Each structure stands twice: as C-alpha cells, then as structure tokens.
Coordinates of C-alpha atoms in Angstrom, one line a residue:
X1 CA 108.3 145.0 93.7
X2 CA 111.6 145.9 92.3
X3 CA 114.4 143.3 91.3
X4 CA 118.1 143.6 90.9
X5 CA 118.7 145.5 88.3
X6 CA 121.1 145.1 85.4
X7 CA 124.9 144.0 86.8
X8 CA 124.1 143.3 90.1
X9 CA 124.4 140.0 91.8
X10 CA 121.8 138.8 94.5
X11 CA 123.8 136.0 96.6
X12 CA 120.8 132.8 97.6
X13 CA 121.1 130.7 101.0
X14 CA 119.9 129.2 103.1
X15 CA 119.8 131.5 106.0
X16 CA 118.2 134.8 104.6
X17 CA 114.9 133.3 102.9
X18 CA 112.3 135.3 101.2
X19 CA 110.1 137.3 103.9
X20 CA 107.0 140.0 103.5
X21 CA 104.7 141.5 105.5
X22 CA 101.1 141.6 104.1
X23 CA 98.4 144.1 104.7
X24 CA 94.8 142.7 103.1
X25 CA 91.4 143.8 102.8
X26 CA 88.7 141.9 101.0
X27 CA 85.9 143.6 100.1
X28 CA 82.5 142.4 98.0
X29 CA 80.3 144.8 97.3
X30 CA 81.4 147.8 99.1
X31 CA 81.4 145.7 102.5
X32 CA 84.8 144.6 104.3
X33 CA 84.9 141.0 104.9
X34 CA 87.9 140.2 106.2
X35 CA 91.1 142.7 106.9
X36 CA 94.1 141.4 108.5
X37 CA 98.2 141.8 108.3
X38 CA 100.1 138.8 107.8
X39 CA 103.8 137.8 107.6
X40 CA 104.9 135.2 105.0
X41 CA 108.4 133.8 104.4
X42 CA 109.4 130.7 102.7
X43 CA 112.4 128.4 104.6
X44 CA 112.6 126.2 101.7
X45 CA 112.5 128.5 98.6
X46 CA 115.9 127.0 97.4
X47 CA 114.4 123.5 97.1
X48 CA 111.2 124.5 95.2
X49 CA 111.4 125.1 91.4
X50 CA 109.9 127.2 88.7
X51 CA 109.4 128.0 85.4
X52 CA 110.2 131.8 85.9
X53 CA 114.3 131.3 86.0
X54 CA 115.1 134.4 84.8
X55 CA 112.7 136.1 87.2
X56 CA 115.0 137.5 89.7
X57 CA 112.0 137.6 91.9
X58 CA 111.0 134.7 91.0
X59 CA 111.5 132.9 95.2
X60 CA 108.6 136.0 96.2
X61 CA 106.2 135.5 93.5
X62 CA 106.3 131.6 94.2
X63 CA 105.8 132.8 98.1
X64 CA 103.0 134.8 97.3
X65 CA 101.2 132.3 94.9
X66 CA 101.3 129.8 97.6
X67 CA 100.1 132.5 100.3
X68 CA 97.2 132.8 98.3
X69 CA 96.7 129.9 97.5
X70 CA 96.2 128.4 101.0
X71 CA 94.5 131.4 102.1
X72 CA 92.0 132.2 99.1
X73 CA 92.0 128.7 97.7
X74 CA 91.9 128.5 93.7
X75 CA 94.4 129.6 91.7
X76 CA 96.8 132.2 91.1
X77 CA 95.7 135.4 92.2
X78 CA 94.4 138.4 90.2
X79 CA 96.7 140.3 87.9

C-alpha cells in the first residue's frame, strides 16, 4: 500500500470511508484450509483513534487489524 506522498492533501469524510477487497489463503503444512475473498470497509473510521497519527494510512491499517482480528482471533497480524 502506498500513501500520499509528500505535498499532497488527502480530504476525510464521512461519505468515502476506507474500503478493500481481500483475497486469502491459509495454509498449514502445505494443505489449504480455508481460501476466500472478502470485502472490508470501515463506516466509522473517523470516530476511531490511533496512535499512528502521522500514518497517512493509518484508517486501512486500523481496518485491517480489526479484520483480522475478528476473523483470525489474537492479535495483530504477521509482519
């Protein structure tokens, strides 16, 4: 993922929230256990906060943490 870069502006509201479409495969041991494509997005990313404010993608990476969160259980993912 690639974020603004230097001079550019990226304009938050309420109407074009973060979005992805996710394509997984877990695998153990050589042996698919669960594929699937998803799509995530995240109505409320202006009234959640983080630590990360001078992440511009800081809204996605929250997303994603709570994606896999609830879908893994645990922590943050890998990485």
């Amino acid at each position: 993922m690639a974020g603004p870069s230097r001079g550019e502006v990226r304009v938050m509201d309420a109407v074009a929230w973060p979005r992805m479409q996710l394509r997984y495969r877990l695998t153990q041991g050589g042996r698919t256990l669960e594929q699937r494509e998803e799509s995530i997005s995240d109505r409320n990313y202006l009234d959640t906060s983080s630590g990360r404010v001078s992440d511009p993608l800081r809204y996605e990476k929250n997303m994603l943490e709570a994606w896999f969160r609830d879908r893994f259980g645990g922590g943050r993912p890998p990485g």
